[in-house]
Coordinates of N, CA and C in Angstrom, one line a residue:
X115 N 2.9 -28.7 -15.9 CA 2.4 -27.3 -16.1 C 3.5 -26.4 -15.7
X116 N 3.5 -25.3 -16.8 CA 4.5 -24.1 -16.5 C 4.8 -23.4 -15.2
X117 N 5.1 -23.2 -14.1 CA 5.4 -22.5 -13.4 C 5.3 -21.2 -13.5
X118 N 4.5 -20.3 -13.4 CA 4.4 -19.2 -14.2 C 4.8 -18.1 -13.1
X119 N 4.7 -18.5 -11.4 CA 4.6 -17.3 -10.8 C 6.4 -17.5 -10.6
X120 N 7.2 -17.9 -10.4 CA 8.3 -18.0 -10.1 C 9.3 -17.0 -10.5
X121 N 9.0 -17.6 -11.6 CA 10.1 -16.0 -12.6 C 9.7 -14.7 -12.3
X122 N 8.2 -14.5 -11.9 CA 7.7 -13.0 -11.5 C 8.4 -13.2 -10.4
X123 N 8.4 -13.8 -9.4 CA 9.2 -13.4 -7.6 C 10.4 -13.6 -8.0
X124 N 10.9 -14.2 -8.8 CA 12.2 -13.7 -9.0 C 12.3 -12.1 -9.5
X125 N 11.8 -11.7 -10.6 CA 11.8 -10.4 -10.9 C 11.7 -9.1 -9.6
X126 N 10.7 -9.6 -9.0 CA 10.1 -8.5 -8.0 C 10.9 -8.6 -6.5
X127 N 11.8 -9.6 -6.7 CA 12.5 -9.9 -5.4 C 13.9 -9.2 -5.6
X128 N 14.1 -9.6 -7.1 CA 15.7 -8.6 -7.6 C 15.6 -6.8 -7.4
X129 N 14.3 -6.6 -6.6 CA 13.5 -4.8 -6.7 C 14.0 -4.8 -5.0
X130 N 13.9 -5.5 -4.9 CA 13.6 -5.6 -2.9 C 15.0 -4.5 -2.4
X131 N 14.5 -4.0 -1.7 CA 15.2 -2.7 -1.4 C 16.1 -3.8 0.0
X132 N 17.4 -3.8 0.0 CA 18.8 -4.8 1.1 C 18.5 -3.9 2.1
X133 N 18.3 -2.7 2.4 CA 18.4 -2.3 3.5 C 17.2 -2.2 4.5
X134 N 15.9 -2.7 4.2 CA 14.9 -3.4 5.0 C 14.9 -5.1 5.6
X135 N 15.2 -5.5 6.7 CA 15.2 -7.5 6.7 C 13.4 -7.4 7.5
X136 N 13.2 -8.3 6.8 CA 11.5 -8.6 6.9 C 11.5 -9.1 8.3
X137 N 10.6 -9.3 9.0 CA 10.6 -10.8 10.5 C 10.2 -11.7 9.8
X138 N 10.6 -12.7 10.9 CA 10.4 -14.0 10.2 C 9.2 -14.5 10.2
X139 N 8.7 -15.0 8.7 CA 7.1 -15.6 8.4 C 6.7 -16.4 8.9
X140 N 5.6 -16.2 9.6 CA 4.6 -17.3 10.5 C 3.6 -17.9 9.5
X141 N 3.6 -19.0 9.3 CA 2.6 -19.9 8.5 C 1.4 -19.6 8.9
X142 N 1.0 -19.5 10.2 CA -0.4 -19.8 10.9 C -1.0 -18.4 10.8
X143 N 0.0 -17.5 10.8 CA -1.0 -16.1 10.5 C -1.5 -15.6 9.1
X144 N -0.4 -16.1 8.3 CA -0.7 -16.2 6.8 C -2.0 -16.9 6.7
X145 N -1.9 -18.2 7.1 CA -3.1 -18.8 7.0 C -4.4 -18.4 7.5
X146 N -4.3 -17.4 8.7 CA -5.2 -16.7 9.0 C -6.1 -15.5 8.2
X147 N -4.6 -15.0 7.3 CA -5.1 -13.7 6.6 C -5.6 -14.3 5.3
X148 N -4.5 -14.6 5.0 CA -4.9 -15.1 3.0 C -5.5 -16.3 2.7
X149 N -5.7 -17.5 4.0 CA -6.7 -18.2 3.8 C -5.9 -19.9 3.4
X150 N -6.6 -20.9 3.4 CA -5.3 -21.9 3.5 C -5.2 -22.2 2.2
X151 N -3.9 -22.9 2.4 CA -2.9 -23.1 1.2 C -3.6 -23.9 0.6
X152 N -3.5 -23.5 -1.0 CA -4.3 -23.9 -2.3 C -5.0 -23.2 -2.8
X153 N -5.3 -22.0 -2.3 CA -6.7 -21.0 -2.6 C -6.2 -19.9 -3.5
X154 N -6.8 -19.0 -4.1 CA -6.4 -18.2 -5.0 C -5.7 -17.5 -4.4
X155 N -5.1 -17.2 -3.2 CA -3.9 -16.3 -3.0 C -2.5 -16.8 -2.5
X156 N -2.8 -18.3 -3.2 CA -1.6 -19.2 -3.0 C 0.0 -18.7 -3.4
X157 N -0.2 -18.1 -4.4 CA 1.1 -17.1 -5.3 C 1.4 -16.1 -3.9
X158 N 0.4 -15.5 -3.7 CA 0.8 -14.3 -2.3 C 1.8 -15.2 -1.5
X159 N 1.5 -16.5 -0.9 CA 2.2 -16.5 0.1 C 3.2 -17.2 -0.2
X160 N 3.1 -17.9 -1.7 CA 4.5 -17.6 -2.1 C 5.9 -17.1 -1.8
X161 N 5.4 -16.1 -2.3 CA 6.0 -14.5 -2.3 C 6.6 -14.3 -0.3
X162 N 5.7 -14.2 0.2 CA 6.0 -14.5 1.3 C 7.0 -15.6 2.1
X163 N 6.6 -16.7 1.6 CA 7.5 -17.8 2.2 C 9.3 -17.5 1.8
X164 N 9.2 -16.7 0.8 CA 10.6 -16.7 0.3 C 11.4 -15.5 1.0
X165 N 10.4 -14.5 0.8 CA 10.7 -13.0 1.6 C 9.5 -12.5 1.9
X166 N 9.7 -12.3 3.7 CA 8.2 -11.7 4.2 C 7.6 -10.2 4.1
X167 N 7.8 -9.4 3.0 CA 7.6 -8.5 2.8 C 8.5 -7.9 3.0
X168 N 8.2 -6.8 2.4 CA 9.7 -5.9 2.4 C 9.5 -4.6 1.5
X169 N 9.8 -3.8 1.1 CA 9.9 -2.7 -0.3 C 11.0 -3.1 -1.3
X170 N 10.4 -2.4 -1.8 CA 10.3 -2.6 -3.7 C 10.6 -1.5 -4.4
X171 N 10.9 -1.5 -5.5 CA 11.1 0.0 -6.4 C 11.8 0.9 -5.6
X172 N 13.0 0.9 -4.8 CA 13.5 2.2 -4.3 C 12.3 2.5 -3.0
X173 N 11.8 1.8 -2.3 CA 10.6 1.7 -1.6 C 9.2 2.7 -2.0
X174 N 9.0 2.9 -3.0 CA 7.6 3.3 -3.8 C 6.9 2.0 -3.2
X175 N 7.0 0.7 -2.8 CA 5.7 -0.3 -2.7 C 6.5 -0.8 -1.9
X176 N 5.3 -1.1 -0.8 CA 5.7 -1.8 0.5 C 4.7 -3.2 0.7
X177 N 5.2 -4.3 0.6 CA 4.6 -5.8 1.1 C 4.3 -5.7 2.2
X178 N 3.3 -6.3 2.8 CA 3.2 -6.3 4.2 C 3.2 -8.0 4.4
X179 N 3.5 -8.6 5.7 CA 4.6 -9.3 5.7 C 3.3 -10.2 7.4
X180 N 4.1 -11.5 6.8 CA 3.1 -12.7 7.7 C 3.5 -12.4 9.3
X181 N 3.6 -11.9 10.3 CA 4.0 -11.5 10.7 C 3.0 -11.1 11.8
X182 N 3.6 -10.8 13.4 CA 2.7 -9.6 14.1 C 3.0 -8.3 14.8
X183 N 4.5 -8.3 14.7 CA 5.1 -7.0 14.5 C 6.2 -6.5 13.7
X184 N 6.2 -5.1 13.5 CA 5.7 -4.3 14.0 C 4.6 -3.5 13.0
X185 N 3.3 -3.4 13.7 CA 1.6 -3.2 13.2 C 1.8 -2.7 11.7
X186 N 2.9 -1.4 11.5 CA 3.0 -1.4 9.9 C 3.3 -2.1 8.9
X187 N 3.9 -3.1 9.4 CA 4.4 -4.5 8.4 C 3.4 -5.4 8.4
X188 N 2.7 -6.0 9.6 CA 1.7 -6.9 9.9 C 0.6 -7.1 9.1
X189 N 0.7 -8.1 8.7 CA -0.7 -8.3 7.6 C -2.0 -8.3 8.6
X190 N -1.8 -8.7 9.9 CA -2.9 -8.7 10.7 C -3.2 -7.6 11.3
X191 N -1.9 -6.7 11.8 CA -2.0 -5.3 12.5 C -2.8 -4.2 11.6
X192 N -2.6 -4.6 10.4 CA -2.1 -3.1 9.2 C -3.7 -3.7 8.7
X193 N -4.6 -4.4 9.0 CA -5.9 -5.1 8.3 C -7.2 -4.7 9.7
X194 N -6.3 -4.6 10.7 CA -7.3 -4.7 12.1 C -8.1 -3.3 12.2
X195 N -9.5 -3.0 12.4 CA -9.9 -1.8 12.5 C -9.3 -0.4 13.2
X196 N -9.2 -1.3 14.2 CA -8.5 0.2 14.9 C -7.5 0.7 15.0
X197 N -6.2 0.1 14.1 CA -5.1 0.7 13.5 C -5.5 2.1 12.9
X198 N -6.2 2.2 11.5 CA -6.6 3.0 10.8 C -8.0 3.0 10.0
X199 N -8.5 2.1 10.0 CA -9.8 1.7 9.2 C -11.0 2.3 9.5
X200 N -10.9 2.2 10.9 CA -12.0 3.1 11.1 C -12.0 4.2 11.1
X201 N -11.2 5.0 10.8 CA -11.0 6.4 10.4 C -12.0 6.7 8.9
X202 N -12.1 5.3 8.0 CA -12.4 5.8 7.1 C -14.1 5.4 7.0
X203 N -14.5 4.8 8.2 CA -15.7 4.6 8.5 C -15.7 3.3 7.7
X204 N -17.0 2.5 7.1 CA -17.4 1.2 6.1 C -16.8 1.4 4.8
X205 N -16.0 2.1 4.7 CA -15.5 2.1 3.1 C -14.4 1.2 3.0
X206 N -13.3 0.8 3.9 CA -12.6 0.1 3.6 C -12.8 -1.3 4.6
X207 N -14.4 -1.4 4.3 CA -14.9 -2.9 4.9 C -15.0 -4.1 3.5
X208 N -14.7 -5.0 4.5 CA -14.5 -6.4 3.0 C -13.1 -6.7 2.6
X209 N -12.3 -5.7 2.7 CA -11.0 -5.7 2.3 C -9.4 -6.2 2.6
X210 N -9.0 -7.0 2.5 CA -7.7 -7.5 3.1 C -6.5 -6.8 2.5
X211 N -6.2 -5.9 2.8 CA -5.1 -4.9 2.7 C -3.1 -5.6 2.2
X212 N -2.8 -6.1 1.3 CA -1.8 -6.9 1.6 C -0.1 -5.7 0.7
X213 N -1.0 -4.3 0.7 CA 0.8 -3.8 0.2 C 0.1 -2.0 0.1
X214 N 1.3 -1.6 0.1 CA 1.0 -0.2 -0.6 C 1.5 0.6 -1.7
X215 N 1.2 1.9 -1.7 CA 2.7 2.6 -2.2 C 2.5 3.6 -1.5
X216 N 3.7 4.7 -1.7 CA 4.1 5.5 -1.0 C 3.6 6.4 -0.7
X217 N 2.7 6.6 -1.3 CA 1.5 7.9 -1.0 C 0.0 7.1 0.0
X218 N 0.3 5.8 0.0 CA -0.6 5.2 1.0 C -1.7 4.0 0.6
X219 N -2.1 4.7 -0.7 CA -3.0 3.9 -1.6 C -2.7 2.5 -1.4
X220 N -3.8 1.9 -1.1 CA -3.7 0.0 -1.1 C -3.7 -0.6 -2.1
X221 N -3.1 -1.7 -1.9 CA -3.5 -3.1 -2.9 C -4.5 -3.9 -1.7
X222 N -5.2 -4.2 -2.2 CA -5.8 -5.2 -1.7 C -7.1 -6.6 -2.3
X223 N -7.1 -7.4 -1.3 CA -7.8 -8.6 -1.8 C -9.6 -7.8 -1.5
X224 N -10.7 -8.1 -2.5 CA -11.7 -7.9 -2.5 C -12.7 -9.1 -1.8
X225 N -13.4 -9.3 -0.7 CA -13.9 -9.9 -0.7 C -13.2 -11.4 -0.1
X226 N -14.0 -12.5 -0.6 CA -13.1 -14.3 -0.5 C -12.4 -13.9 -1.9
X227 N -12.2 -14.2 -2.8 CA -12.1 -14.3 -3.8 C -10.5 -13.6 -3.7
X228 N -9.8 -13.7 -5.3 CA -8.2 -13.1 -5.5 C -8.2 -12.1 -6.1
X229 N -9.5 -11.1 -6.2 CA -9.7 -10.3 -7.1 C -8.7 -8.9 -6.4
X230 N -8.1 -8.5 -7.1 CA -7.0 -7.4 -6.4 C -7.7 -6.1 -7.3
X231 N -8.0 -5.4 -5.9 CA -8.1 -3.7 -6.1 C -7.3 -2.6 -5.2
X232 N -7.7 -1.4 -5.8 CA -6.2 -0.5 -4.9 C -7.3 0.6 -4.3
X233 N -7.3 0.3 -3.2 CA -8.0 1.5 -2.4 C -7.6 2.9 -2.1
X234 N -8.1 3.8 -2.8 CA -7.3 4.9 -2.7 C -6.8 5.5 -1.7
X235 N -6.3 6.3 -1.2 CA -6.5 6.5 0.6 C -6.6 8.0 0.2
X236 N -6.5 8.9 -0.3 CA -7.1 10.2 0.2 C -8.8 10.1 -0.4
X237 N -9.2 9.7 -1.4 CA -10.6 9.7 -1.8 C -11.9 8.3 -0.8
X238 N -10.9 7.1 -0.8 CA -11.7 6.1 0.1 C -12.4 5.5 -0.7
X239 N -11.8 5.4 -1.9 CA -12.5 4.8 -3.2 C -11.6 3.4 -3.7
X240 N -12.3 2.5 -3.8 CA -12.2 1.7 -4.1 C -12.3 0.9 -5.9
X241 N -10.8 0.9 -6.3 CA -10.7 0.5 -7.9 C -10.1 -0.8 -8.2
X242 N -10.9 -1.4 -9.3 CA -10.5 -2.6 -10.0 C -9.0 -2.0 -10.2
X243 N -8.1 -3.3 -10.1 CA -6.8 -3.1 -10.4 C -6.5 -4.5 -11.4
X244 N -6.9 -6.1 -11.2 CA -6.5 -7.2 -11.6 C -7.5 -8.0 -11.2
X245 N -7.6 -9.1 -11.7 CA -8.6 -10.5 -11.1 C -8.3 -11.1 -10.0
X246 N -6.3 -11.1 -10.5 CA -5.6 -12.1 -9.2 C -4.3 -11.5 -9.0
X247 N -3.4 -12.0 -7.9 CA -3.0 -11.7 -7.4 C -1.6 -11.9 -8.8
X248 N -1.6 -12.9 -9.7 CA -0.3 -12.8 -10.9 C -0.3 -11.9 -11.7
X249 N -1.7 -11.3 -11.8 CA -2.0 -10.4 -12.7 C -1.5 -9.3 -12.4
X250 N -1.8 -8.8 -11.6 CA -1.3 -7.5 -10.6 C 0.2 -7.6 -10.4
X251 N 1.1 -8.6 -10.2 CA 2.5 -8.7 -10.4 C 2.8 -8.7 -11.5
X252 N 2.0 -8.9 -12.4 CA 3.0 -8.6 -13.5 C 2.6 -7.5 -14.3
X253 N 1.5 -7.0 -14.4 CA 1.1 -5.4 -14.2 C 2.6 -4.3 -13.9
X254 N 2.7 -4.8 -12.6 CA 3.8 -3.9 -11.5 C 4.9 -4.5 -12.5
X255 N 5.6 -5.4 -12.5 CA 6.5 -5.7 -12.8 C 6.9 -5.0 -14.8
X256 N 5.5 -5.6 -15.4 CA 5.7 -4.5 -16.6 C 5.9 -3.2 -17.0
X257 N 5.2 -2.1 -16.0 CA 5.1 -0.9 -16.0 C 5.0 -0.2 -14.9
X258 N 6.1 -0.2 -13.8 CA 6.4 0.2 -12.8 C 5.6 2.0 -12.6
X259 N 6.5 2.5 -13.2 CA 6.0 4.0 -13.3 C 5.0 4.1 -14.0
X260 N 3.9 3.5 -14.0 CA 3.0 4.0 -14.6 C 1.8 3.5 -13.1
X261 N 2.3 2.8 -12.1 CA 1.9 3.0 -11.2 C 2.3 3.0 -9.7
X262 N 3.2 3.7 -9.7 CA 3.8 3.8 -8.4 C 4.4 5.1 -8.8
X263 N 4.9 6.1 -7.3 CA 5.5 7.3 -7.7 C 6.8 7.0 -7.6
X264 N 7.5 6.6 -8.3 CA 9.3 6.9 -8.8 C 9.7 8.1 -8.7
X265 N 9.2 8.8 -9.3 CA 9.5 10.4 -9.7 C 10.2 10.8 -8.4
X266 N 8.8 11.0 -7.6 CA 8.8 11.8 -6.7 C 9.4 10.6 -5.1
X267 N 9.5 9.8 -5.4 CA 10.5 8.8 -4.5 C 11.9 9.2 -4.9
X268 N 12.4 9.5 -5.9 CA 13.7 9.8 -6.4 C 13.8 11.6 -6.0
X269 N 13.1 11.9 -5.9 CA 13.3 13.8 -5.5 C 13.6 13.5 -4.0
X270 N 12.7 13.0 -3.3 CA 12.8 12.8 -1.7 C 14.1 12.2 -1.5
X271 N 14.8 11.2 -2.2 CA 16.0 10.7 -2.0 C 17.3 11.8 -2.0
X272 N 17.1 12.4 -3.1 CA 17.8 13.2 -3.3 C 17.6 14.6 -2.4
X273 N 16.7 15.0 -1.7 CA 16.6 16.0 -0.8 C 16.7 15.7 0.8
X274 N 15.6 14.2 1.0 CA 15.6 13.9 2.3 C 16.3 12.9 3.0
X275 N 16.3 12.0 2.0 CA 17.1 10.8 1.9 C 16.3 9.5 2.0
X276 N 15.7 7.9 1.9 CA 15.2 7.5 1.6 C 14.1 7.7 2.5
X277 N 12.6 6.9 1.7 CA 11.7 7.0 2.7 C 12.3 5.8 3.7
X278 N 12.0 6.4 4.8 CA 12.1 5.7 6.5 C 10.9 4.4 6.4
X279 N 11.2 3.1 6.6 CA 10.4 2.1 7.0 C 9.1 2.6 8.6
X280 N 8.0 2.1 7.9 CA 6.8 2.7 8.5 C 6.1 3.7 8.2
X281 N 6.8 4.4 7.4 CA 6.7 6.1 6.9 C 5.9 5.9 5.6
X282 N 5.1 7.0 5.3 CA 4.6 7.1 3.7 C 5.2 9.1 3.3
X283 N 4.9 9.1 2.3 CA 5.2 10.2 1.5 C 3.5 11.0 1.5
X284 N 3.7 12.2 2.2 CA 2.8 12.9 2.3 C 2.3 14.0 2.0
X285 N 2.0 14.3 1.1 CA 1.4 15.8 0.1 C 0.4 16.6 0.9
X286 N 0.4 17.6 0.5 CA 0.1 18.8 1.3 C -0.1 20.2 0.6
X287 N -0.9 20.9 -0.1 CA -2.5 20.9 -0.2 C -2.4 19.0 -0.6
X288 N -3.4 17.9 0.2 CA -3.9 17.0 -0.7 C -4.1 17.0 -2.1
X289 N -3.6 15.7 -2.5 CA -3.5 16.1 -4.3 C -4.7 15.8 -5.0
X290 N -6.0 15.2 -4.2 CA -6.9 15.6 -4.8 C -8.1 16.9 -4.7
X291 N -7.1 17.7 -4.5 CA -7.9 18.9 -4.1 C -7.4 20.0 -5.4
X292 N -8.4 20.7 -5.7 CA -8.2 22.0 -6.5 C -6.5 22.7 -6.5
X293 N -6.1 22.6 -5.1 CA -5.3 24.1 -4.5 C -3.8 23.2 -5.1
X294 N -3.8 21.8 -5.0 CA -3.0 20.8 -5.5 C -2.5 21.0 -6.7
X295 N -3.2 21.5 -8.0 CA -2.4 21.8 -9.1 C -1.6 22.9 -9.2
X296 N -1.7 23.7 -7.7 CA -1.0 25.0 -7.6 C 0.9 24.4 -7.4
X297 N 0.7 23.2 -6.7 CA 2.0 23.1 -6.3 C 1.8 22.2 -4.7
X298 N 2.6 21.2 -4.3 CA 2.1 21.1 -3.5 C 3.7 20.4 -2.7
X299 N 3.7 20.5 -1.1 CA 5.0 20.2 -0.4 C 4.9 18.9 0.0
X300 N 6.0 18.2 -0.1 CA 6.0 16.7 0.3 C 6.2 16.2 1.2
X301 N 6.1 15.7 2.3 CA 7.1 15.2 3.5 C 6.8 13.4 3.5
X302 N 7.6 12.8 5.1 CA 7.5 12.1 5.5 C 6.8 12.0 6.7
X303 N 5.7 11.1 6.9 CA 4.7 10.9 7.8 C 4.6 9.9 8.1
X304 N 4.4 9.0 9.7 CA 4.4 7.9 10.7 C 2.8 7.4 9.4
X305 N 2.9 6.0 9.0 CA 1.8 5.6 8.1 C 0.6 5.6 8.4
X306 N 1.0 5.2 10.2 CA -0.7 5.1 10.8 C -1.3 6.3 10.7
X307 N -0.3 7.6 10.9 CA -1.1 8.9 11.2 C -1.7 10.1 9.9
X308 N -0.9 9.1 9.0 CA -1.2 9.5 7.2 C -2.5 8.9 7.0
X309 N -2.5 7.7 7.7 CA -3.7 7.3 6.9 C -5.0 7.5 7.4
X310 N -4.8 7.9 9.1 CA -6.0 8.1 9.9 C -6.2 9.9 9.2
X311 N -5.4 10.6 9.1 CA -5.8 11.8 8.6 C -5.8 12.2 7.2
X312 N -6.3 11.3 6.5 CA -6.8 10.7 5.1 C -7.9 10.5 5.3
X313 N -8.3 9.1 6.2 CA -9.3 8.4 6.2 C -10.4 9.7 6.6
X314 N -10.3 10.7 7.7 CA -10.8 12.2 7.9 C -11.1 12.1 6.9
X315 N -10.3 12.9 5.8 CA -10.3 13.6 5.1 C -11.4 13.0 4.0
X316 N -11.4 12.0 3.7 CA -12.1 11.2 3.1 C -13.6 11.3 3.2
X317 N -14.0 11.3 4.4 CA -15.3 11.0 5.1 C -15.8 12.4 4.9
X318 N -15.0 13.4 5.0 CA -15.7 14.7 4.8 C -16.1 15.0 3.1
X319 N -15.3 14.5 2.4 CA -15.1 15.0 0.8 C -16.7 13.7 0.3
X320 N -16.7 12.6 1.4 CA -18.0 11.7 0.4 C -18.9 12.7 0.4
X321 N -19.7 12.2 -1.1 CA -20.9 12.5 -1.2 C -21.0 14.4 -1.7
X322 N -20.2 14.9 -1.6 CA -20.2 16.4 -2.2 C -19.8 16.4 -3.4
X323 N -20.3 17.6 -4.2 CA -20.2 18.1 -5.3 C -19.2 18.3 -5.9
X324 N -19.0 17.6 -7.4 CA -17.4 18.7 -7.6 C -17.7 20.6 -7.2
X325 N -16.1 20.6 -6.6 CA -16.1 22.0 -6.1 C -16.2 22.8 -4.9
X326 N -17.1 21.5 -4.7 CA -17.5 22.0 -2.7 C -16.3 22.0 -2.3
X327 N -16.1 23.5 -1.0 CA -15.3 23.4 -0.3 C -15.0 22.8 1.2
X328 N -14.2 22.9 1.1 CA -14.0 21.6 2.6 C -12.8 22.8 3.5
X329 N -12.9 22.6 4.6 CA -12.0 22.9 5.9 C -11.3 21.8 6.2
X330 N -10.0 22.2 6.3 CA -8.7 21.3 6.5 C -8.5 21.0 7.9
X331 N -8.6 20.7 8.7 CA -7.8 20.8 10.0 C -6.9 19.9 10.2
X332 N -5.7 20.6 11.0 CA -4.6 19.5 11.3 C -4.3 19.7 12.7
X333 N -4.2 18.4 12.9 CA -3.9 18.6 15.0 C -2.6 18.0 14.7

């Protein structure tokens, strides 16, 4: 039988941004997270055994990596409720969290099963992305910019200089807000504190009307 995922981790590994080095991959915690070897997220740890996560695309997508420090890389830290999860209350329950991109949005495993969906992080919505974990890589690998922000990873380079490892890219009015088509400022933000004040944000926007207005607060 073909080998089919190989030449994808070759593709997605020729993306891997040199100036992040992964720690070194623990079998037992992989085994922990993604479940033992032979199972539908056997390609994942693939990927892992070769390079333990790392970024991708100019760092637009970040792997999170077999590992237990440091919490933003950790497949176990970056999965544990009281990192950031609970911030978003039961909405990101069920979910094994295994990458991002730069604005924070998840990839993740649904459930037992290899079904990959991308959890949004400013809405706390949960979308079909692939069935399995090859699908989803070669999705990415096909049509990069059509899901990850490039654009605006390449403005930040050019103004700030790369995003910083741990860091996400943070918009401000939030871009799913009305005030957002007006224009909105971009920075760099510590991941955990992006996403705990998302997951807020989230919790306040369920359940209301297009239009309702919401109060921002930032501490």
């Amino acid at each position: 039988m073909t080998d089919t995922i190989q030449p994808l981790l070759d593709q997605l590994l020729a993306r891997a941004d040199p100036g992040f080095v992964p720690p070194v991959f623990e079998a037992a915690l992989a085994e922990s997270v993604l479940g033992a070897s032979g199972g539908p997220r056997t390609p994942h740890r693939r990927l892992l055994e070769r390079m333990n996560g790392g970024y991708f695309f100019e760092r637009a997508l970040h792997v999170f990596g077999a590992c237990e420090e440091p919490p933003w890389h950790s497949l176990r830290a970056w999965n544990a409720p009281a990192l950031w999860r609970d911030a978003y209350g039961e909405t990101a329950g069920g979910l094994v969290c295994f990458a991002e991109d730069a604005f924070g949005d998840q990839y993740a495993y649904s459930g037992r099963g290899g079904e990959v969906v991308c959890f949004e992080a400013e809405l706390g919505r949960v979308v079909s992305v692939a069935p399995h974990f090859v699908a989803w890589l070669e999705g990415l690998l096909e049509q990069p910019e059509s899901v990850l922000p490039l654009d605006v990873i390449r403005r930040e380079v050019e103004t700030r200089g790369p995003l910083a490892p741990g860091w996400q890219l943070f918009a401000y009015p939030p871009l799913c807000t009305v005030e957002s088509r007006q224009g909105v400022k971009v920075g760099q933000v510590d991941a955990v504190e992006a996403m705990r004040f998302r997951g807020a944000l989230a919790l306040q926007l369920r359940n209301l009307p297009p239009g309702a207005r919401v109060a921002i607060e930032i501490e």
